[in-house]
Amino acid sequence: MAVAERGRSPALLPPVSERLGPLAWLKRNLFSTWYNSLLTILVGYLLYVVLVPFFEWAILNATFFGDSKEACDFDGACWALITSRLGQYLYGLYPVAERWRVNAAFLLLILAMVPLFLPRFRHRLLYACGLVFLYPPVAYLFFAGGVFGLPFVETAQWGGLFLTLVIAGVGITASLPIGVLLALGRRSEMPVIRALCVVFIEVIRGVPLVTILFMASVMLPLFLPPGVTIDKLLRALIGVALFASAYMAEVVRGGLQGIPKGQYEAAMALGLGYWQMMGYVVLPQALRMVIPGIVNTFIGLFKDTALVTIIGLYDLLGMSRFIIQDPKWLGLAAESYLFAGFGFWVFCFAMSRYSMYVEKVLSAGERR
Amino acid sequence: MSGKGAPAIVMEAVHKWFGEFHVLKGIDLEVAEQQKVVICGPSGSGKSTLIRCINALEDYQQGRIVVDGIEVTKDVKNVEAIRREVGMVFQQFNLFPHLTVLENLILAPMHVRHMPRKEAEELAMQLLERVKIPEQAHKYPGQLSGGQQQRVAIARALCMKPKIMLFDEPTSALDPEMIKEVLDVMVELAEAGMTMVVVTHEMGFAKSVADYIVFMDEGEIVEIAPPSTFFTSPKSERTRLFLSQILHH
Ligand SMILES: Nc1ncnc2c1ncn2[C@@H]1O[C@H](COP(=O)(O)OP(=O)(O)OP(=O)(O)O)[C@@H](O)[C@H]1O
Ligand SMILES: [Mg+2]
């Protein structure tokens, strides 16, 4: 019942600002002064010079279907590369007959997430935590197989957008809880814990992700007893998760610093223990405050996953590099990378829009 | 007023330092069950620090504090036990802005007292009736006036069914026209027999409710007296000076 009452009482809408016709709008916004007009014309010209040829290349003269480079027009984009190899862009070298498993696991995730978006669902946080712990093993069974009659698919065959989503997904889901713990540890009153957290955060933040990935892929095996190997993907996942956690910790710490002392005192005076105080009073407010920073970190992480290409994993970017080495498609780097870039952009843009939506919903619920 | 019952709060020679700064210099104070004590004194005299020692929001370095038979130590178990029995109301309300009024009230009963949600909500609604704002239950604190927020804060503390209530200048952050609605609630609470320690400069409230008034200055208790003698014939010169300052405002 708490939810139902949240709406603002039916107040008067603000007066609609006078409607402008398109011409008046142009005049007011683009040609209001002589230098404004000059800028408009200059920018318009530049756009014309750049966009028109691009449009001709990417759409008008482009070839969308075909079996090899020979099918393509010389002066247009060769999207035939993408359409004919789309499966590899999406799934990497995952066996074609088994690709349904990837789809099924992602579909399962989407279905499992539905309750999180039901407005009346009360145990959202608990459910989300359960999902974070239960879904990865289930997804792993789907992806890797080897049980229930599913043929085994080794991680070296995972690739494309699928692999990018796996790495980013693991990084994102691991970085938030670990980041929160690190941030709390950094503000802890216990010196040992605080020191450990500070050292971890500062070391990881002071090192480029590439270095961490190299260390994970090259150096880590040197420290392991002979015969023990850790899957290359797993090593990359750990590296990415730790890296993202350190950044997340600093974002969360910023939020924690914004919570007034009185909130802690009121929670303590009510008898809440440390974790209850953090879980019910401090973190909900602190995290809400830093949603933009959190999403920023997620977006950065999503793009950074492209670096796993360097240690020989075939994520979306790695796959687009791999595909253009095929003699049939040699020299189509532009198309391939453009498509990979577009793939990254779609997800990052979606995350950014979603965060704006969440912020709006939250700030509508709570008006100070 | 009420006669002297078993001791609810005992402070014996309590000393506290903030670093080098000696804030509390040997505080001796005893509050019996159902007694109401008002603490006043100039700014910086250590009033807040004193009552925050009672529910362990501040620690102290010397002496002894016993609350409801439990000694206030750094031991987490003791601290938790004491905080369950002692409610506190702050000058700045300190409501949780991300929760509705009702959610503010049921949070501690549900998670500290392990009360079922339904029972906690019923209790919360009763207490909102008692502080006369049941209709605000589903609003957020930011949508209420200061006086309403402070009454919610009182109800939130009462939700834990405390034996003792501490108030740290509960009306100082309020506009004058809202002070009365909060004081009315406090008077009603006092009449119902709650043990109360109130830091306030509302001398009208002190006169009508307090069993005795404690005057503090520079970390010491300068004078303890019932309202009848405190206002008419204060023993100490400092008390007299303080009274002349605040009563002429
Ligand atoms: N956390 C702290 N660290 C250092 N000094 C402090 C701290 N809290 C309070 N003090 C100092 O201790 C003294 C007593 O503070 P306290 O808040 O108890 O005074 P008060 O009597 O409540 O004053 P007021 O009427 O202004 O609320 C003040 O001089 C204050 O500056
Ligand atoms: Mg004070």
GROMACS .gro file of C-alpha atoms in nm, chain A residues 11-322:
model
  312
   11ALA     CA    1  -0.184   1.953  -0.928
   12LEU     CA    2  -0.224   2.193  -1.215
   13LEU     CA    3   0.009   2.132  -1.505
   14PRO     CA    4   0.254   2.411  -1.572
   15PRO     CA    5   0.137   2.638  -1.852
   16VAL     CA    6   0.242   2.508  -2.192
   17SER     CA    7   0.501   2.742  -2.331
   18GLU     CA    8   0.382   2.915  -2.642
   19ARG     CA    9   0.403   2.683  -2.939
   20LEU     CA   10   0.653   2.778  -3.204
   21GLY     CA   11   0.609   2.703  -3.570
   22PRO     CA   12   0.909   2.537  -3.738
   23LEU     CA   13   1.018   2.859  -3.900
   24ALA     CA   14   0.998   3.056  -3.579
   25TRP     CA   15   1.186   2.779  -3.404
   26LEU     CA   16   1.461   2.795  -3.663
   27LYS     CA   17   1.486   3.166  -3.630
   28ARG     CA   18   1.496   3.163  -3.254
   29ASN     CA   19   1.742   2.878  -3.211
   30LEU     CA   20   1.964   2.880  -3.516
   31PHE     CA   21   1.960   3.227  -3.667
   32SER     CA   22   1.907   3.457  -3.371
   33THR     CA   23   2.225   3.662  -3.430
   34TRP     CA   24   2.467   3.703  -3.717
   35TYR     CA   25   2.738   3.487  -3.557
   36ASN     CA   26   2.480   3.229  -3.464
   37SER     CA   27   2.372   3.219  -3.829
   38LEU     CA   28   2.733   3.192  -3.941
   39LEU     CA   29   2.793   2.899  -3.704
   40THR     CA   30   2.477   2.727  -3.821
   41ILE     CA   31   2.581   2.755  -4.185
   42LEU     CA   32   2.937   2.643  -4.112
   43VAL     CA   33   2.827   2.341  -3.911
   44GLY     CA   34   2.565   2.258  -4.172
   45TYR     CA   35   2.833   2.263  -4.441
   46LEU     CA   36   3.068   2.039  -4.242
   47LEU     CA   37   2.790   1.791  -4.175
   48TYR     CA   38   2.712   1.791  -4.545
   49VAL     CA   39   3.073   1.724  -4.639
   50VAL     CA   40   3.105   1.438  -4.393
   51LEU     CA   41   2.766   1.278  -4.376
   52VAL     CA   42   2.666   1.267  -4.741
   53PRO     CA   43   2.964   1.060  -4.856
   54PHE     CA   44   2.925   0.837  -4.553
   55PHE     CA   45   2.559   0.785  -4.632
   56GLU     CA   46   2.642   0.703  -4.992
   57TRP     CA   47   2.908   0.457  -4.884
   58ALA     CA   48   2.714   0.293  -4.601
   59ILE     CA   49   2.367   0.276  -4.758
   60LEU     CA   50   2.328   0.382  -5.120
   61ASN     CA   51   2.625   0.202  -5.272
   62ALA     CA   52   2.641  -0.073  -5.014
   63THR     CA   53   2.601  -0.443  -5.078
   64PHE     CA   54   2.406  -0.622  -4.812
   65PHE     CA   55   2.423  -0.985  -4.915
   66GLY     CA   56   2.678  -1.211  -5.076
   67ASP     CA   57   2.921  -1.495  -5.019
   68SER     CA   58   3.245  -1.310  -5.045
   69LYS     CA   59   3.409  -0.978  -5.110
   70GLU     CA   60   3.366  -1.032  -5.485
   71ALA     CA   61   2.993  -0.983  -5.450
   72CYS     CA   62   3.042  -0.630  -5.326
   73ASP     CA   63   3.051  -0.302  -5.515
   74PHE     CA   64   3.387  -0.135  -5.505
   75ASP     CA   65   3.264   0.208  -5.388
   76GLY     CA   66   3.019   0.099  -5.122
   77ALA     CA   67   3.023  -0.076  -4.790
   78CYS     CA   68   3.030  -0.453  -4.800
   79TRP     CA   69   2.774  -0.542  -4.537
   80ALA     CA   70   2.755  -0.887  -4.694
   81LEU     CA   71   3.043  -0.964  -4.459
   82ILE     CA   72   2.823  -0.897  -4.159
   83THR     CA   73   2.513  -1.070  -4.285
   84SER     CA   74   2.692  -1.382  -4.396
   85ARG     CA   75   2.902  -1.412  -4.078
   86LEU     CA   76   2.650  -1.271  -3.831
   87GLY     CA   77   2.643  -1.597  -3.636
   88GLN     CA   78   3.013  -1.561  -3.562
   89TYR     CA   79   2.980  -1.200  -3.461
   90LEU     CA   80   2.716  -1.308  -3.215
   91TYR     CA   81   2.844  -1.643  -3.089
   92GLY     CA   82   3.209  -1.664  -3.190
   93LEU     CA   83   3.319  -2.017  -3.267
   94TYR     CA   84   3.043  -2.169  -3.057
   95PRO     CA   85   2.919  -2.480  -3.249
   96VAL     CA   86   2.628  -2.381  -3.469
   97ALA     CA   87   2.412  -2.671  -3.352
   98GLU     CA   88   2.452  -2.567  -2.989
   99ARG     CA   89   2.386  -2.194  -3.024
  100TRP     CA   90   2.031  -2.237  -2.901
  101ARG     CA   91   2.178  -2.299  -2.557
  102VAL     CA   92   2.317  -1.948  -2.546
  103ASN     CA   93   1.984  -1.806  -2.654
  104ALA     CA   94   1.800  -2.019  -2.400
  105ALA     CA   95   2.024  -1.903  -2.116
  106PHE     CA   96   1.978  -1.537  -2.206
  107LEU     CA   97   1.604  -1.586  -2.242
  108LEU     CA   98   1.603  -1.751  -1.901
  109LEU     CA   99   1.781  -1.450  -1.756
  110ILE     CA  100   1.529  -1.211  -1.904
  111LEU     CA  101   1.241  -1.416  -1.767
  112ALA     CA  102   1.407  -1.443  -1.427
  113MET     CA  103   1.444  -1.067  -1.417
  114VAL     CA  104   1.079  -0.994  -1.480
  115PRO     CA  105   0.980  -0.994  -1.109
  116LEU     CA  106   1.235  -0.717  -1.048
  117PHE     CA  107   1.026  -0.486  -1.260
  118LEU     CA  108   0.693  -0.562  -1.097
  119PRO     CA  109   0.606  -0.257  -0.890
  120ARG     CA  110   0.437  -0.456  -0.615
  121PHE     CA  111   0.718  -0.705  -0.563
  122ARG     CA  112   0.844  -0.649  -0.211
  123HIS     CA  113   1.151  -0.868  -0.176
  124ARG     CA  114   1.327  -0.721  -0.475
  125LEU     CA  115   1.668  -0.694  -0.314
  126LEU     CA  116   1.660  -1.046  -0.176
  127TYR     CA  117   1.549  -1.178  -0.513
  128ALA     CA  118   1.822  -0.987  -0.692
  129CYS     CA  119   2.083  -1.128  -0.455
  130GLY     CA  120   1.950  -1.478  -0.512
  131LEU     CA  121   1.968  -1.423  -0.886
  132VAL     CA  122   2.325  -1.299  -0.866
  133PHE     CA  123   2.431  -1.618  -0.691
  134LEU     CA  124   2.208  -1.872  -0.864
  135TYR     CA  125   2.206  -1.759  -1.224
  136PRO     CA  126   2.579  -1.781  -1.307
  137PRO     CA  127   2.611  -2.154  -1.230
  138VAL     CA  128   2.292  -2.227  -1.425
  139ALA     CA  129   2.414  -2.021  -1.718
  140TYR     CA  130   2.748  -2.196  -1.701
  141LEU     CA  131   2.576  -2.533  -1.734
  142PHE     CA  132   2.396  -2.408  -2.041
  143PHE     CA  133   2.705  -2.256  -2.199
  144ALA     CA  134   2.963  -2.520  -2.117
  145GLY     CA  135   2.739  -2.826  -2.110
  146GLY     CA  136   2.895  -3.162  -2.045
  147VAL     CA  137   2.593  -3.264  -1.836
  148PHE     CA  138   2.233  -3.364  -1.908
  149GLY     CA  139   2.338  -3.488  -2.251
  150LEU     CA  140   2.454  -3.143  -2.359
  151PRO     CA  141   2.782  -3.172  -2.549
  152PHE     CA  142   3.073  -2.998  -2.382
  153VAL     CA  143   3.175  -2.665  -2.536
  154GLU     CA  144   3.509  -2.540  -2.410
  155THR     CA  145   3.543  -2.172  -2.324
  156ALA     CA  146   3.794  -2.122  -2.605
  157GLN     CA  147   3.500  -2.160  -2.843
  158TRP     CA  148   3.291  -1.894  -2.672
  159GLY     CA  149   3.306  -1.568  -2.854
  160GLY     CA  150   3.148  -1.272  -3.023
  161LEU     CA  151   2.884  -1.059  -2.861
  162PHE     CA  152   2.797  -1.356  -2.642
  163LEU     CA  153   3.141  -1.353  -2.482
  164THR     CA  154   3.136  -0.976  -2.447
  165LEU     CA  155   2.808  -1.002  -2.259
  166VAL     CA  156   2.940  -1.282  -2.039
  167ILE     CA  157   3.249  -1.084  -1.941
  168ALA     CA  158   3.063  -0.758  -1.895
  169GLY     CA  159   2.781  -0.931  -1.709
  170VAL     CA  160   3.016  -1.102  -1.468
  171GLY     CA  161   3.216  -0.784  -1.425
  172ILE     CA  162   2.907  -0.578  -1.357
  173THR     CA  163   2.741  -0.818  -1.115
  174ALA     CA  164   3.063  -0.884  -0.928
  175SER     CA  165   3.184  -0.526  -0.917
  176LEU     CA  166   2.885  -0.378  -0.739
  177PRO     CA  167   2.882  -0.602  -0.430
  178ILE     CA  168   3.262  -0.623  -0.411
  179GLY     CA  169   3.288  -0.250  -0.466
  180VAL     CA  170   3.039  -0.185  -0.186
  181LEU     CA  171   3.234  -0.411   0.051
  182LEU     CA  172   3.560  -0.239  -0.041
  183ALA     CA  173   3.406   0.104   0.010
  184LEU     CA  174   3.270   0.004   0.350
  185GLY     CA  175   3.606  -0.150   0.437
  186ARG     CA  176   3.784   0.167   0.343
  187ARG     CA  177   3.570   0.360   0.592
  188SER     CA  178   3.589   0.088   0.854
  189GLU     CA  179   3.713   0.162   1.203
  190MET     CA  180   3.923  -0.152   1.199
  191PRO     CA  181   4.271  -0.047   1.084
  192VAL     CA  182   4.369  -0.381   0.931
  193ILE     CA  183   4.059  -0.402   0.715
  194ARG     CA  184   4.089  -0.039   0.619
  195ALA     CA  185   4.453  -0.077   0.520
  196LEU     CA  186   4.382  -0.386   0.312
  197CYS     CA  187   4.102  -0.213   0.125
  198VAL     CA  188   4.302   0.103   0.064
  199VAL     CA  189   4.599  -0.093  -0.070
  200PHE     CA  190   4.381  -0.308  -0.294
  201ILE     CA  191   4.188  -0.013  -0.436
  202GLU     CA  192   4.490   0.205  -0.493
  203VAL     CA  193   4.700  -0.071  -0.649
  204ILE     CA  194   4.429  -0.181  -0.889
  205ARG     CA  195   4.332   0.173  -0.981
  206GLY     CA  196   4.692   0.262  -1.047
  207VAL     CA  197   4.738  -0.009  -1.307
  208PRO     CA  198   4.587  -0.023  -1.658
  209LEU     CA  199   4.340  -0.304  -1.719
  210VAL     CA  200   4.561  -0.439  -1.998
  211THR     CA  201   4.837  -0.494  -1.745
  212ILE     CA  202   4.605  -0.681  -1.514
  213LEU     CA  203   4.485  -0.897  -1.799
  214PHE     CA  204   4.843  -0.971  -1.908
  215MET     CA  205   4.936  -1.057  -1.553
  216ALA     CA  206   4.635  -1.281  -1.522
  217SER     CA  207   4.707  -1.461  -1.846
  218VAL     CA  208   5.086  -1.477  -1.840
  219MET     CA  209   5.206  -1.444  -1.484
  220LEU     CA  210   4.938  -1.617  -1.284
  221PRO     CA  211   5.017  -1.961  -1.433
  222LEU     CA  212   5.379  -1.918  -1.321
  223PHE     CA  213   5.270  -1.902  -0.960
  224LEU     CA  214   5.044  -2.203  -0.977
  225PRO     CA  215   5.174  -2.552  -0.900
  226PRO     CA  216   5.255  -2.742  -1.218
  227GLY     CA  217   4.962  -2.930  -1.361
  228VAL     CA  218   4.709  -2.685  -1.222
  229THR     CA  219   4.561  -2.464  -1.488
  230ILE     CA  220   4.295  -2.203  -1.460
  231ASP     CA  221   4.078  -2.146  -1.759
  232LYS     CA  222   4.190  -1.846  -1.962
  233LEU     CA  223   3.842  -1.699  -1.962
  234LEU     CA  224   3.813  -1.741  -1.587
  235ARG     CA  225   4.139  -1.556  -1.539
  236ALA     CA  226   4.016  -1.273  -1.757
  237LEU     CA  227   3.688  -1.265  -1.567
  238ILE     CA  228   3.866  -1.237  -1.234
  239GLY     CA  229   4.089  -0.963  -1.369
  240VAL     CA  230   3.798  -0.763  -1.509
  241ALA     CA  231   3.588  -0.810  -1.194
  242LEU     CA  232   3.866  -0.696  -0.961
  243PHE     CA  233   3.944  -0.400  -1.181
  244ALA     CA  234   3.583  -0.288  -1.196
  245SER     CA  235   3.539  -0.342  -0.821
  246ALA     CA  236   3.817  -0.102  -0.737
  247TYR     CA  237   3.656   0.169  -0.946
  248MET     CA  238   3.314   0.090  -0.810
  249ALA     CA  239   3.448   0.115  -0.455
  250GLU     CA  240   3.550   0.475  -0.512
  251VAL     CA  241   3.215   0.563  -0.666
  252VAL     CA  242   3.030   0.408  -0.372
  253ARG     CA  243   3.261   0.580  -0.125
  254GLY     CA  244   3.159   0.912  -0.276
  255GLY     CA  245   2.799   0.823  -0.204
  256LEU     CA  246   2.876   0.716   0.151
  257GLN     CA  247   3.043   1.049   0.218
  258GLY     CA  248   2.725   1.225   0.117
  259ILE     CA  249   2.519   1.066   0.395
  260PRO     CA  250   2.487   1.295   0.697
  261LYS     CA  251   2.613   1.173   1.034
  262GLY     CA  252   2.263   1.204   1.173
  263GLN     CA  253   2.144   0.914   0.960
  264TYR     CA  254   2.401   0.682   1.115
  265GLU     CA  255   2.319   0.809   1.463
  266ALA     CA  256   1.945   0.768   1.420
  267ALA     CA  257   1.996   0.414   1.292
  268MET     CA  258   2.228   0.327   1.578
  269ALA     CA  259   2.000   0.484   1.836
  270LEU     CA  260   1.719   0.262   1.709
  271GLY     CA  261   1.936  -0.039   1.784
  272LEU     CA  262   2.016  -0.139   1.427
  273GLY     CA  263   2.340  -0.333   1.397
  274TYR     CA  264   2.616  -0.233   1.156
  275TRP     CA  265   2.494  -0.439   0.860
  276GLN     CA  266   2.130  -0.346   0.918
  277MET     CA  267   2.223   0.020   0.936
  278MET     CA  268   2.422  -0.005   0.616
  279GLY     CA  269   2.169  -0.223   0.436
  280TYR     CA  270   1.849  -0.041   0.523
  281VAL     CA  271   1.953   0.316   0.586
  282VAL     CA  272   2.291   0.414   0.449
  283LEU     CA  273   2.349   0.216   0.129
  284PRO     CA  274   2.002   0.269  -0.023
  285GLN     CA  275   2.059   0.643   0.002
  286ALA     CA  276   2.426   0.637  -0.090
  287LEU     CA  277   2.382   0.415  -0.396
  288ARG     CA  278   2.087   0.619  -0.515
  289MET     CA  279   2.299   0.929  -0.498
  290VAL     CA  280   2.570   0.780  -0.720
  291ILE     CA  281   2.362   0.599  -0.982
  292PRO     CA  282   2.516   0.811  -1.259
  293GLY     CA  283   2.864   0.720  -1.138
  294ILE     CA  284   2.773   0.354  -1.109
  295VAL     CA  285   2.633   0.341  -1.460
  296ASN     CA  286   2.934   0.530  -1.586
  297THR     CA  287   3.154   0.262  -1.438
  298PHE     CA  288   2.937  -0.008  -1.594
  299ILE     CA  289   2.963   0.156  -1.934
  300GLY     CA  290   3.337   0.195  -1.899
  301LEU     CA  291   3.364  -0.167  -1.797
  302PHE     CA  292   3.151  -0.281  -2.089
  303LYS     CA  293   3.382  -0.109  -2.332
  304ASP     CA  294   3.696  -0.218  -2.151
  305THR     CA  295   3.600  -0.581  -2.199
  306ALA     CA  296   3.719  -0.532  -2.556
  307LEU     CA  297   4.072  -0.547  -2.416
  308VAL     CA  298   4.044  -0.922  -2.363
  309THR     CA  299   4.113  -0.945  -2.735
  310ILE     CA  300   4.474  -0.880  -2.646
  311ILE     CA  301   4.506  -1.198  -2.442
  312GLY     CA  302   4.354  -1.401  -2.720
  313LEU     CA  303   3.987  -1.415  -2.631
  314TYR     CA  304   3.744  -1.365  -2.917
  315ASP     CA  305   3.490  -1.121  -2.785
  316LEU     CA  306   3.292  -0.901  -3.024
  317LEU     CA  307   3.600  -0.699  -3.113
  318GLY     CA  308   3.827  -1.003  -3.124
  319MET     CA  309   3.580  -1.175  -3.352
  320SER     CA  310   3.560  -0.882  -3.590
  321ARG     CA  311   3.938  -0.891  -3.614
  322PHE     CA  312   3.938  -1.265  -3.663
   0.00000   0.00000   0.00000
